Amino acid sequence: MATKHEQIIQHIISLSVGSKISVRQIAKDLNVSDGTAYRAIKEAENQGIVSTIERVGTIRIERKKKENIEQLTFAEIVNIIDGQVLGGSDGLHKTLSKFVIGAMQLDAMMRYTQANSLLIVGNRYKAHELALNAGAAVLITGGFDTEEHIKKLADEQKLPIISTSYDSYTVAAMINRAIYDQLIKKEIVFVGDIATSFEASHFLRVKDTIAKWYELNEKSSHSRFPVVDNKLRVVGMVSSKDIVGKDREIAIERVMSKNPQVVQARTSLASVAHTMVWEGIELVPVVDQAHHLQGVVSRQDVLKAMQQIQRQPQVGETIDDIITSNLEESSDDESVFESKVIPQMTNQLGTLSNGVFTSLITEASNRLLMKVKKADITIENLTVYFTKPVQIDSMLLIKPRLLDVGRLYAKIDVEVFNENQLVGKGLILAQLINR
């Protein structure tokens, strides 16, 4: 049976997009405490199915698909720009396709203002009215208000009209940044994106016998299976080493390994890869917050996803992407790398930031291991020494050197030079993720 928390989440999902949600109403409808309702609404907000807006309340919004994550709802815009909703709050769940800055004559402005767009403009009442009639929402900059009949029109059209104290340029920059941040998130792969669904997963129940394991083993590409109780909660794992040499009529619960490693759908690909390497396991169950089985993720799933990521064009650049693209092999020695210190890599003093320095030696070490062992690395221990500050526009030479390498671990010593002077060192202990 589902917990009260899960029942509230399912109730919220069943509500139509645009519905208003309150703690008190949820508690009354489902006969739960205000605290339980509040925690469930916060979880729904984390899942992207509701949005809370000051002076408006909490509304049900449509969860964005991964391929459309760069699009924002008007509700998210309100939160980004600290806005105040003047009218049309029933349309806050809608998604905007583009925004237009109204810094031109009225007729020219309207040529660019389309349905589902957002017009950013000052206290030009006629522009507000024409935009709403064209199916566009309105964002009024400079903290200005609008006329009452325009607010009523916004309510009728179910299109938000929002006011913010920021100027047009600042607002456009904030929305651009939000879209850019979402594009970066689009490239982050989570377990839920690659896992085998519950319906397609093989699992055992606690009362099954070892004979059932042999049946599943013939159907599956792996030999490790989650074990669930009568409520489908994961309580153990069974692999070939647990059942070898044992009578086939013995119950699974007597031979399973208890308290197994599990992950959730929002666990990152990097995290589950580290868990698999660290624990030496080929398959991990995917569970929800109540520990119910949602699916499984295998080592093959992780490796396939990592290969696909490397083949995809990057849409949003993170600092790591900038560092990686700026690191090149030396023309004199393939095991030595060069990198120019560009503005994005510096701190407020104009010198190389400590975090970027760490990323440089980590990336150089990773590339060296790819050549030697055809393996990625996950850092277990990292010691860094800084000896001199590095100025902007400096050309660094990064020299990673293998001290020891085995099947699972590698030790790497890294020296960093600027104009033949040693400016820093690093000592890395890393686990290998073999391809």
Short mmCIF file of C-alpha atoms in Angstrom, two decimals:
data_model
loop_
_atom_site.label_atom_id
_atom_site.label_comp_id
_atom_site.label_asym_id
_atom_site.label_seq_id
_atom_site.Cartn_x
_atom_site.Cartn_y
_atom_site.Cartn_z
CA MET A 1 0.00 0.00 0.00
CA ALA A 2 1.30 3.46 -0.88
CA THR A 3 2.41 5.75 1.97
CA LYS A 4 0.55 9.02 2.70
CA HIS A 5 3.44 10.91 1.13
CA GLU A 6 3.13 8.91 -2.10
CA GLN A 7 -0.67 9.28 -2.12
CA ILE A 8 -0.32 13.08 -1.95
CA ILE A 9 2.22 13.08 -4.81
CA GLN A 10 -0.11 10.96 -6.94
CA HIS A 11 -3.02 13.27 -6.07
CA ILE A 12 -1.02 16.32 -7.17
CA ILE A 13 -0.03 14.59 -10.44
CA SER A 14 -3.71 13.84 -11.11
CA LEU A 15 -4.65 17.54 -10.86
CA SER A 16 -5.00 19.48 -14.09
CA VAL A 17 -2.16 21.80 -15.11
CA GLY A 18 -2.80 25.28 -13.72
CA SER A 19 -4.67 24.09 -10.61
CA LYS A 20 -3.90 25.93 -7.38
CA ILE A 21 -2.61 23.83 -4.48
CA SER A 22 -2.54 24.65 -0.77
CA VAL A 23 -1.26 22.78 2.27
CA ARG A 24 -4.57 23.22 4.09
CA GLN A 25 -6.69 21.97 1.16
CA ILE A 26 -4.44 18.92 0.56
CA ALA A 27 -4.52 18.07 4.27
CA LYS A 28 -8.33 18.33 4.29
CA ASP A 29 -8.93 16.38 1.06
CA LEU A 30 -6.61 13.49 1.95
CA ASN A 31 -7.07 13.54 5.73
CA VAL A 32 -3.38 14.07 6.54
CA SER A 33 -1.53 16.51 8.80
CA ASP A 34 -0.40 19.92 7.55
CA GLY A 35 3.24 18.84 7.99
CA THR A 36 2.79 15.76 5.80
CA ALA A 37 1.05 17.82 3.12
CA TYR A 38 3.78 20.49 3.22
CA ARG A 39 6.61 17.95 2.80
CA ALA A 40 4.83 16.27 -0.12
CA ILE A 41 4.25 19.63 -1.88
CA LYS A 42 7.96 20.47 -1.47
CA GLU A 43 8.85 17.08 -2.99
CA ALA A 44 6.46 17.78 -5.89
CA GLU A 45 8.25 21.11 -6.40
CA ASN A 46 11.60 19.28 -6.54
CA GLN A 47 10.15 16.92 -9.14
CA GLY A 48 9.12 19.92 -11.28
CA ILE A 49 5.36 19.32 -11.17
CA VAL A 50 4.42 22.36 -9.06
CA SER A 51 5.79 25.89 -8.70
CA THR A 52 5.41 28.24 -5.75
CA ILE A 53 5.10 31.98 -6.44
CA GLU A 54 5.04 34.71 -3.82
CA ARG A 55 1.62 36.41 -3.45
CA VAL A 56 0.09 33.89 -5.88
CA GLY A 57 0.57 30.51 -4.23
CA THR A 58 1.47 27.04 -5.46
CA ILE A 59 0.24 25.89 -8.87
CA ARG A 60 0.39 22.64 -10.80
CA ILE A 61 2.71 22.94 -13.81
CA GLU A 62 3.61 20.57 -16.61
CA ARG A 63 6.80 18.61 -16.00
CA LYS A 64 9.29 19.44 -18.75
CA LYS A 65 10.51 16.67 -20.97
CA LYS A 66 14.27 16.35 -21.13
CA GLU A 67 14.48 17.45 -24.76
CA ASN A 68 12.49 20.62 -23.95
CA ILE A 69 14.26 21.52 -20.73
CA GLU A 70 15.59 24.77 -22.23
CA GLN A 71 12.04 26.17 -22.21
CA LEU A 72 10.79 28.03 -19.14
CA THR A 73 7.31 28.50 -17.73
CA PHE A 74 6.02 31.95 -16.82
CA ALA A 75 5.97 30.78 -13.19
CA GLU A 76 9.71 30.17 -13.33
CA ILE A 77 10.25 33.58 -14.92
CA VAL A 78 8.44 35.24 -11.99
CA ASN A 79 10.81 33.55 -9.52
CA ILE A 80 13.91 34.32 -11.59
CA ILE A 81 13.27 38.07 -11.79
CA ASP A 82 11.62 38.50 -8.34
CA GLY A 83 8.47 39.62 -10.13
CA GLN A 84 4.98 40.48 -8.98
CA VAL A 85 2.01 39.02 -10.86
CA LEU A 86 -0.47 41.80 -11.68
CA GLY A 87 -2.97 39.61 -13.54
CA GLY A 88 -3.45 36.41 -15.53
CA SER A 89 -2.15 34.10 -12.77
CA ASP A 90 -4.14 31.19 -14.28
CA GLY A 91 -1.65 31.17 -17.17
CA LEU A 92 1.54 30.93 -15.09
CA HIS A 93 1.93 27.24 -15.93
CA LYS A 94 2.28 28.00 -19.66
CA THR A 95 5.64 27.76 -21.43
CA LEU A 96 7.14 30.69 -23.30
CA SER A 97 8.68 30.06 -26.72
CA LYS A 98 10.72 33.28 -26.90
CA PHE A 99 10.96 36.77 -25.41
CA VAL A 100 10.92 40.13 -27.18
CA ILE A 101 12.31 43.42 -25.84
CA GLY A 102 9.91 46.25 -26.71
CA ALA A 103 12.38 49.04 -27.47
CA MET A 104 10.89 50.09 -30.82
CA GLN A 105 7.82 51.71 -32.36
CA LEU A 106 4.50 50.07 -31.51
CA ASP A 107 3.74 48.64 -34.97
CA ALA A 108 7.27 47.24 -35.32
CA MET A 109 7.06 45.74 -31.84
CA MET A 110 3.85 43.88 -32.65
CA ARG A 111 5.39 42.25 -35.73
CA TYR A 112 7.73 40.34 -33.42
CA THR A 113 5.19 39.63 -30.68
CA GLN A 114 3.62 36.21 -31.19
CA ALA A 115 1.47 33.79 -29.21
CA ASN A 116 3.27 32.11 -26.27
CA SER A 117 6.03 34.74 -26.32
CA LEU A 118 6.92 37.24 -23.58
CA LEU A 119 7.05 40.97 -24.31
CA ILE A 120 9.52 42.83 -22.08
CA VAL A 121 8.53 46.50 -22.04
CA GLY A 122 8.21 49.54 -19.77
CA ASN A 123 5.08 51.55 -18.91
CA ARG A 124 3.60 51.51 -22.42
CA TYR A 125 -0.03 50.61 -21.75
CA LYS A 126 -1.05 50.23 -25.39
CA ALA A 127 1.78 47.74 -25.93
CA HIS A 128 0.57 45.75 -22.90
CA GLU A 129 -2.93 45.52 -24.36
CA LEU A 130 -1.86 44.65 -27.91
CA ALA A 131 0.53 41.94 -26.67
CA LEU A 132 -2.19 40.25 -24.59
CA ASN A 133 -4.57 40.31 -27.56
CA ALA A 134 -1.83 38.71 -29.68
CA GLY A 135 -1.55 35.83 -27.18
CA ALA A 136 1.69 36.98 -25.53
CA ALA A 137 2.43 37.50 -21.82
CA VAL A 138 3.84 40.85 -20.64
CA LEU A 139 6.77 41.66 -18.36
CA ILE A 140 6.79 45.30 -17.24
CA THR A 141 10.24 46.56 -16.22
CA GLY A 142 11.19 49.45 -13.94
CA GLY A 143 8.63 48.52 -11.27
CA PHE A 144 5.73 50.13 -13.16
CA ASP A 145 2.07 49.12 -12.84
CA THR A 146 -0.55 48.89 -15.58
CA GLU A 147 -4.19 49.91 -15.98
CA GLU A 148 -7.03 47.94 -14.39
CA HIS A 149 -8.75 47.03 -17.67
CA ILE A 150 -5.45 45.49 -18.88
CA LYS A 151 -5.23 43.36 -15.72
CA LYS A 152 -8.79 42.17 -16.37
CA LEU A 153 -7.85 41.36 -19.97
CA ALA A 154 -4.89 39.30 -18.69
CA ASP A 155 -7.25 37.34 -16.43
CA GLU A 156 -9.66 36.72 -19.32
CA GLN A 157 -6.87 35.62 -21.69
CA LYS A 158 -5.16 33.56 -18.94
CA LEU A 159 -1.87 35.25 -19.85
CA PRO A 160 0.36 36.57 -17.04
CA ILE A 161 1.22 40.24 -16.78
CA ILE A 162 4.22 40.60 -14.48
CA SER A 163 6.03 43.60 -12.98
CA THR A 164 9.70 43.72 -11.92
CA SER A 165 11.92 46.44 -10.53
CA TYR A 166 14.80 45.49 -12.88
CA ASP A 167 15.47 47.24 -16.19
CA SER A 168 14.96 45.53 -19.58
CA TYR A 169 18.64 44.70 -20.16
CA THR A 170 19.06 43.10 -16.72
CA VAL A 171 15.85 41.09 -17.09
CA ALA A 172 16.89 39.79 -20.53
CA ALA A 173 20.30 38.79 -19.13
CA MET A 174 18.66 36.96 -16.20
CA ILE A 175 16.30 35.01 -18.48
CA ASN A 176 19.15 34.18 -20.86
CA ARG A 177 21.21 32.89 -17.94
CA ALA A 178 18.31 30.73 -16.73
CA ILE A 179 17.89 29.20 -20.21
CA TYR A 180 21.65 28.59 -20.39
CA ASP A 181 21.68 26.92 -16.96
CA GLN A 182 18.85 24.65 -18.08
CA LEU A 183 20.78 23.71 -21.22
CA ILE A 184 23.69 22.59 -19.05
CA LYS A 185 21.31 20.52 -16.91
CA LYS A 186 20.00 18.92 -20.10
CA GLU A 187 23.44 17.40 -20.67
CA ILE A 188 23.65 15.86 -17.18
CA VAL A 189 22.57 12.21 -17.39
CA PHE A 190 20.66 10.73 -14.46
CA VAL A 191 19.96 7.11 -13.59
CA GLY A 192 16.31 7.58 -14.57
CA ASP A 193 17.41 8.40 -18.14
CA ILE A 194 19.23 5.10 -18.69
CA ALA A 195 17.73 2.57 -16.25
CA THR A 196 15.75 -0.49 -17.28
CA SER A 197 12.11 0.08 -16.26
CA PHE A 198 10.36 -1.94 -13.56
CA GLU A 199 8.26 -3.75 -16.17
CA ALA A 200 11.37 -4.97 -18.01
CA SER A 201 13.43 -5.78 -14.89
CA HIS A 202 14.05 -9.26 -13.49
CA PHE A 203 13.75 -9.59 -9.71
CA LEU A 204 13.06 -12.20 -7.03
CA ARG A 205 10.71 -12.27 -4.06
CA VAL A 206 11.79 -13.28 -0.57
CA LYS A 207 9.73 -16.49 -0.67
CA ASP A 208 11.08 -17.61 -4.05
CA THR A 209 13.55 -20.51 -4.08
CA ILE A 210 17.04 -20.67 -5.55
CA ALA A 211 15.49 -22.60 -8.47
CA LYS A 212 13.83 -19.32 -9.50
CA TRP A 213 17.27 -17.66 -9.65
CA TYR A 214 18.38 -20.27 -12.20
CA GLU A 215 15.28 -19.54 -14.32
CA LEU A 216 16.01 -15.80 -14.37
CA ASN A 217 19.69 -16.36 -15.02
CA GLU A 218 18.86 -18.09 -18.32
CA LYS A 219 16.71 -15.13 -19.45
CA SER A 220 18.96 -12.29 -18.31
CA SER A 221 22.35 -10.91 -19.42
CA HIS A 222 23.48 -10.59 -15.78
CA SER A 223 23.53 -12.85 -12.71
CA ARG A 224 22.66 -10.33 -9.99
CA PHE A 225 19.01 -9.75 -9.07
CA PRO A 226 17.22 -7.55 -6.51
CA VAL A 227 15.01 -9.24 -3.92
CA VAL A 228 11.74 -7.58 -2.89
CA ASP A 229 9.20 -8.14 -0.12
CA ASN A 230 5.43 -8.38 -0.59
CA LYS A 231 5.23 -4.55 -0.90
CA LEU A 232 7.88 -4.54 -3.67
CA ARG A 233 10.46 -2.90 -1.40
CA VAL A 234 14.07 -3.87 -2.07
CA VAL A 235 15.38 -5.89 0.90
CA GLY A 236 18.34 -7.72 -0.63
CA MET A 237 20.39 -8.84 -3.63
CA VAL A 238 21.28 -12.30 -4.88
CA SER A 239 24.21 -13.13 -7.15
CA SER A 240 25.82 -16.36 -8.33
CA LYS A 241 28.28 -16.41 -5.40
CA ASP A 242 25.36 -16.41 -2.93
CA ILE A 243 23.70 -19.55 -4.32
CA VAL A 244 26.60 -21.65 -5.61
CA GLY A 245 26.59 -25.16 -4.13
CA LYS A 246 23.29 -24.65 -2.27
CA ASP A 247 20.07 -26.69 -2.53
CA ARG A 248 17.68 -25.31 -5.13
CA GLU A 249 14.72 -25.53 -2.74
CA ILE A 250 16.19 -23.10 -0.20
CA ALA A 251 14.32 -19.78 0.07
CA ILE A 252 16.03 -16.75 -1.43
CA GLU A 253 15.71 -14.76 1.83
CA ARG A 254 18.09 -17.22 3.52
CA VAL A 255 20.95 -16.65 1.07
CA MET A 256 20.48 -13.05 -0.10
CA SER A 257 22.81 -10.19 0.85
CA LYS A 258 20.85 -7.72 2.98
CA ASN A 259 20.98 -3.87 2.89
CA PRO A 260 22.18 -3.68 -0.72
CA GLN A 261 23.46 -0.57 -2.50
CA VAL A 262 20.56 1.24 -4.21
CA VAL A 263 20.18 4.45 -6.22
CA GLN A 264 17.30 6.75 -7.11
CA ALA A 265 16.17 8.06 -10.48
CA ARG A 266 17.77 11.48 -9.78
CA THR A 267 21.18 9.98 -8.96
CA SER A 268 23.76 11.17 -11.50
CA LEU A 269 25.51 8.86 -13.95
CA ALA A 270 28.89 9.77 -12.43
CA SER A 271 27.70 8.80 -8.94
CA VAL A 272 26.33 5.38 -9.93
CA ALA A 273 29.50 4.67 -11.98
CA HIS A 274 31.59 5.39 -8.88
CA THR A 275 29.38 3.10 -6.76
CA MET A 276 29.76 0.24 -9.23
CA VAL A 277 33.54 0.58 -9.39
CA TRP A 278 33.94 1.03 -5.63
CA GLU A 279 31.69 -1.91 -4.71
CA GLY A 280 32.70 -4.09 -7.69
CA ILE A 281 29.08 -4.75 -8.69
CA GLU A 282 27.45 -5.13 -12.10
CA LEU A 283 23.88 -4.08 -11.31
CA VAL A 284 22.16 -1.69 -8.86
CA PRO A 285 18.42 -1.48 -8.08
CA VAL A 286 16.66 1.85 -8.68
CA VAL A 287 14.20 2.73 -5.89
CA ASP A 288 11.88 5.56 -4.88
CA GLN A 289 11.95 7.30 -1.50
CA ALA A 290 9.96 4.50 0.09
CA HIS A 291 12.49 1.92 -1.22
CA HIS A 292 10.03 0.44 -3.73
CA LEU A 293 11.73 -1.09 -6.77
CA GLN A 294 11.48 1.19 -9.84
CA GLY A 295 13.93 -0.62 -12.14
CA VAL A 296 17.59 -1.58 -12.39
CA VAL A 297 20.72 -0.02 -13.87
CA SER A 298 23.57 -2.23 -15.08
CA ARG A 299 27.23 -1.57 -15.79
CA GLN A 300 26.47 -1.98 -19.51
CA ASP A 301 23.83 0.77 -19.25
CA VAL A 302 26.36 3.11 -17.62
CA LEU A 303 29.13 2.44 -20.15
CA LYS A 304 26.75 2.85 -23.09
CA ALA A 305 25.51 6.19 -21.72
CA MET A 306 29.08 7.43 -21.17
CA GLN A 307 29.95 6.62 -24.78
CA GLN A 308 26.83 8.42 -26.07
CA ILE A 309 27.68 11.55 -24.04
CA GLN A 310 31.10 11.77 -25.67
CA ARG A 311 29.54 11.61 -29.15
CA GLN A 312 26.96 14.34 -28.51
CA PRO A 313 27.64 18.02 -29.30
CA GLN A 314 27.83 20.16 -26.19
CA VAL A 315 24.92 22.57 -25.91
CA GLY A 316 25.84 24.48 -22.76
CA GLU A 317 29.46 25.05 -21.68
CA THR A 318 30.39 24.54 -18.04
CA ILE A 319 33.74 25.63 -16.55
CA ASP A 320 34.93 22.02 -16.98
CA ASP A 321 34.02 22.17 -20.68
CA ILE A 322 36.05 25.38 -21.09
CA ILE A 323 39.04 23.80 -19.32
CA THR A 324 38.81 20.60 -21.37
CA SER A 325 38.61 22.44 -24.71
CA ASN A 326 41.55 24.65 -23.70
CA LEU A 327 43.85 21.73 -22.81
CA GLU A 328 45.95 20.44 -25.71
CA GLU A 329 48.79 18.00 -26.23
CA SER A 330 52.24 19.51 -26.49
CA SER A 331 53.73 19.37 -29.98
CA ASP A 332 57.01 18.08 -28.48
CA ASP A 333 55.68 15.36 -26.17
CA GLU A 334 52.29 13.56 -26.25
CA SER A 335 52.37 12.99 -22.48
CA VAL A 336 52.70 16.73 -21.77
CA PHE A 337 49.74 19.10 -22.04
CA GLU A 338 49.46 22.84 -22.61
CA SER A 339 46.76 25.28 -21.51
CA LYS A 340 46.46 29.04 -21.78
CA VAL A 341 44.99 30.85 -18.75
CA ILE A 342 41.93 32.61 -20.18
CA PRO A 343 39.68 35.07 -18.25
CA GLN A 344 37.06 32.42 -17.35
CA MET A 345 39.78 30.46 -15.50
CA THR A 346 40.83 33.26 -13.14
CA ASN A 347 39.65 34.57 -9.79
CA GLN A 348 38.87 38.18 -8.89
CA LEU A 349 42.59 38.94 -8.55
CA GLY A 350 43.27 37.92 -12.15
CA THR A 351 45.24 34.80 -11.25
CA LEU A 352 44.49 31.13 -11.95
CA SER A 353 41.76 29.92 -9.60
CA ASN A 354 42.53 27.00 -7.28
CA GLY A 355 39.51 25.04 -8.50
CA VAL A 356 40.53 25.43 -12.15
CA PHE A 357 44.11 24.36 -11.30
CA THR A 358 42.71 21.18 -9.73
CA SER A 359 40.52 20.53 -12.79
CA LEU A 360 43.51 20.99 -15.13
CA ILE A 361 45.68 18.40 -13.40
CA THR A 362 42.71 16.01 -13.12
CA GLU A 363 41.89 16.30 -16.84
CA ALA A 364 45.55 15.88 -17.84
CA SER A 365 45.78 12.75 -15.67
CA ASN A 366 42.57 11.38 -17.18
CA ARG A 367 43.93 11.82 -20.71
CA LEU A 368 47.18 10.10 -19.79
CA LEU A 369 45.27 7.10 -18.36
CA MET A 370 43.14 6.93 -21.52
CA LYS A 371 46.32 6.44 -23.54
CA VAL A 372 47.93 3.94 -21.19
CA LYS A 373 44.96 1.88 -19.94
CA LYS A 374 42.01 2.96 -22.12
CA ALA A 375 40.19 3.83 -18.91
CA ASP A 376 38.44 6.79 -17.34
CA ILE A 377 39.25 7.70 -13.76
CA THR A 378 37.31 8.64 -10.66
CA ILE A 379 39.37 10.52 -8.06
CA GLU A 380 39.66 8.89 -4.65
CA ASN A 381 42.35 11.12 -3.16
CA LEU A 382 43.90 14.36 -4.40
CA THR A 383 46.69 16.41 -2.83
CA VAL A 384 47.56 19.77 -4.42
CA TYR A 385 50.49 22.11 -3.74
CA PHE A 386 50.54 25.71 -4.99
CA THR A 387 53.97 27.35 -5.13
CA LYS A 388 53.41 30.50 -7.22
CA PRO A 389 50.40 32.50 -8.47
CA VAL A 390 49.69 32.20 -12.22
CA GLN A 391 48.65 35.33 -14.14
CA ILE A 392 46.03 35.64 -16.84
CA ASP A 393 47.27 34.83 -20.40
CA SER A 394 50.05 32.58 -19.03
CA MET A 395 50.83 29.38 -20.98
CA LEU A 396 51.01 26.38 -18.66
CA LEU A 397 52.83 23.09 -19.24
CA ILE A 398 51.18 20.20 -17.37
CA LYS A 399 53.25 17.03 -16.97
CA PRO A 400 51.41 14.02 -15.50
CA ARG A 401 53.59 10.99 -14.65
CA LEU A 402 52.40 7.51 -13.72
CA LEU A 403 53.92 6.35 -10.43
CA ASP A 404 52.00 3.09 -10.26
CA VAL A 405 49.12 1.55 -12.19
CA GLY A 406 47.22 -1.69 -11.62
CA ARG A 407 43.94 -3.26 -12.65
CA LEU A 408 41.78 -1.03 -10.44
CA TYR A 409 43.95 1.83 -9.20
CA ALA A 410 46.53 4.32 -10.43
CA LYS A 411 48.84 6.82 -8.73
CA ILE A 412 49.78 9.88 -10.75
CA ASP A 413 52.20 12.68 -9.99
CA VAL A 414 51.51 15.96 -11.84
CA GLU A 415 53.85 18.96 -12.20
CA VAL A 416 52.67 22.31 -13.62
CA PHE A 417 55.15 24.81 -15.10
CA ASN A 418 54.87 28.43 -16.23
CA GLU A 419 57.86 29.78 -18.20
CA ASN A 420 59.98 26.85 -16.95
CA GLN A 421 59.14 27.64 -13.33
CA LEU A 422 57.29 25.08 -11.19
CA VAL A 423 54.02 26.72 -10.06
CA GLY A 424 52.23 23.73 -8.56
CA LYS A 425 52.12 19.97 -8.07
CA GLY A 426 49.45 17.37 -7.58
CA LEU A 427 49.38 13.77 -6.36
CA ILE A 428 46.34 11.74 -7.43
CA LEU A 429 45.07 8.34 -6.32
CA ALA A 430 42.37 7.27 -8.77
CA GLN A 431 40.12 4.31 -9.45
CA LEU A 432 40.00 3.09 -13.02
CA ILE A 433 36.73 2.70 -14.92
CA ASN A 434 37.68 0.29 -17.69
CA ARG A 435 35.89 0.59 -21.01
#
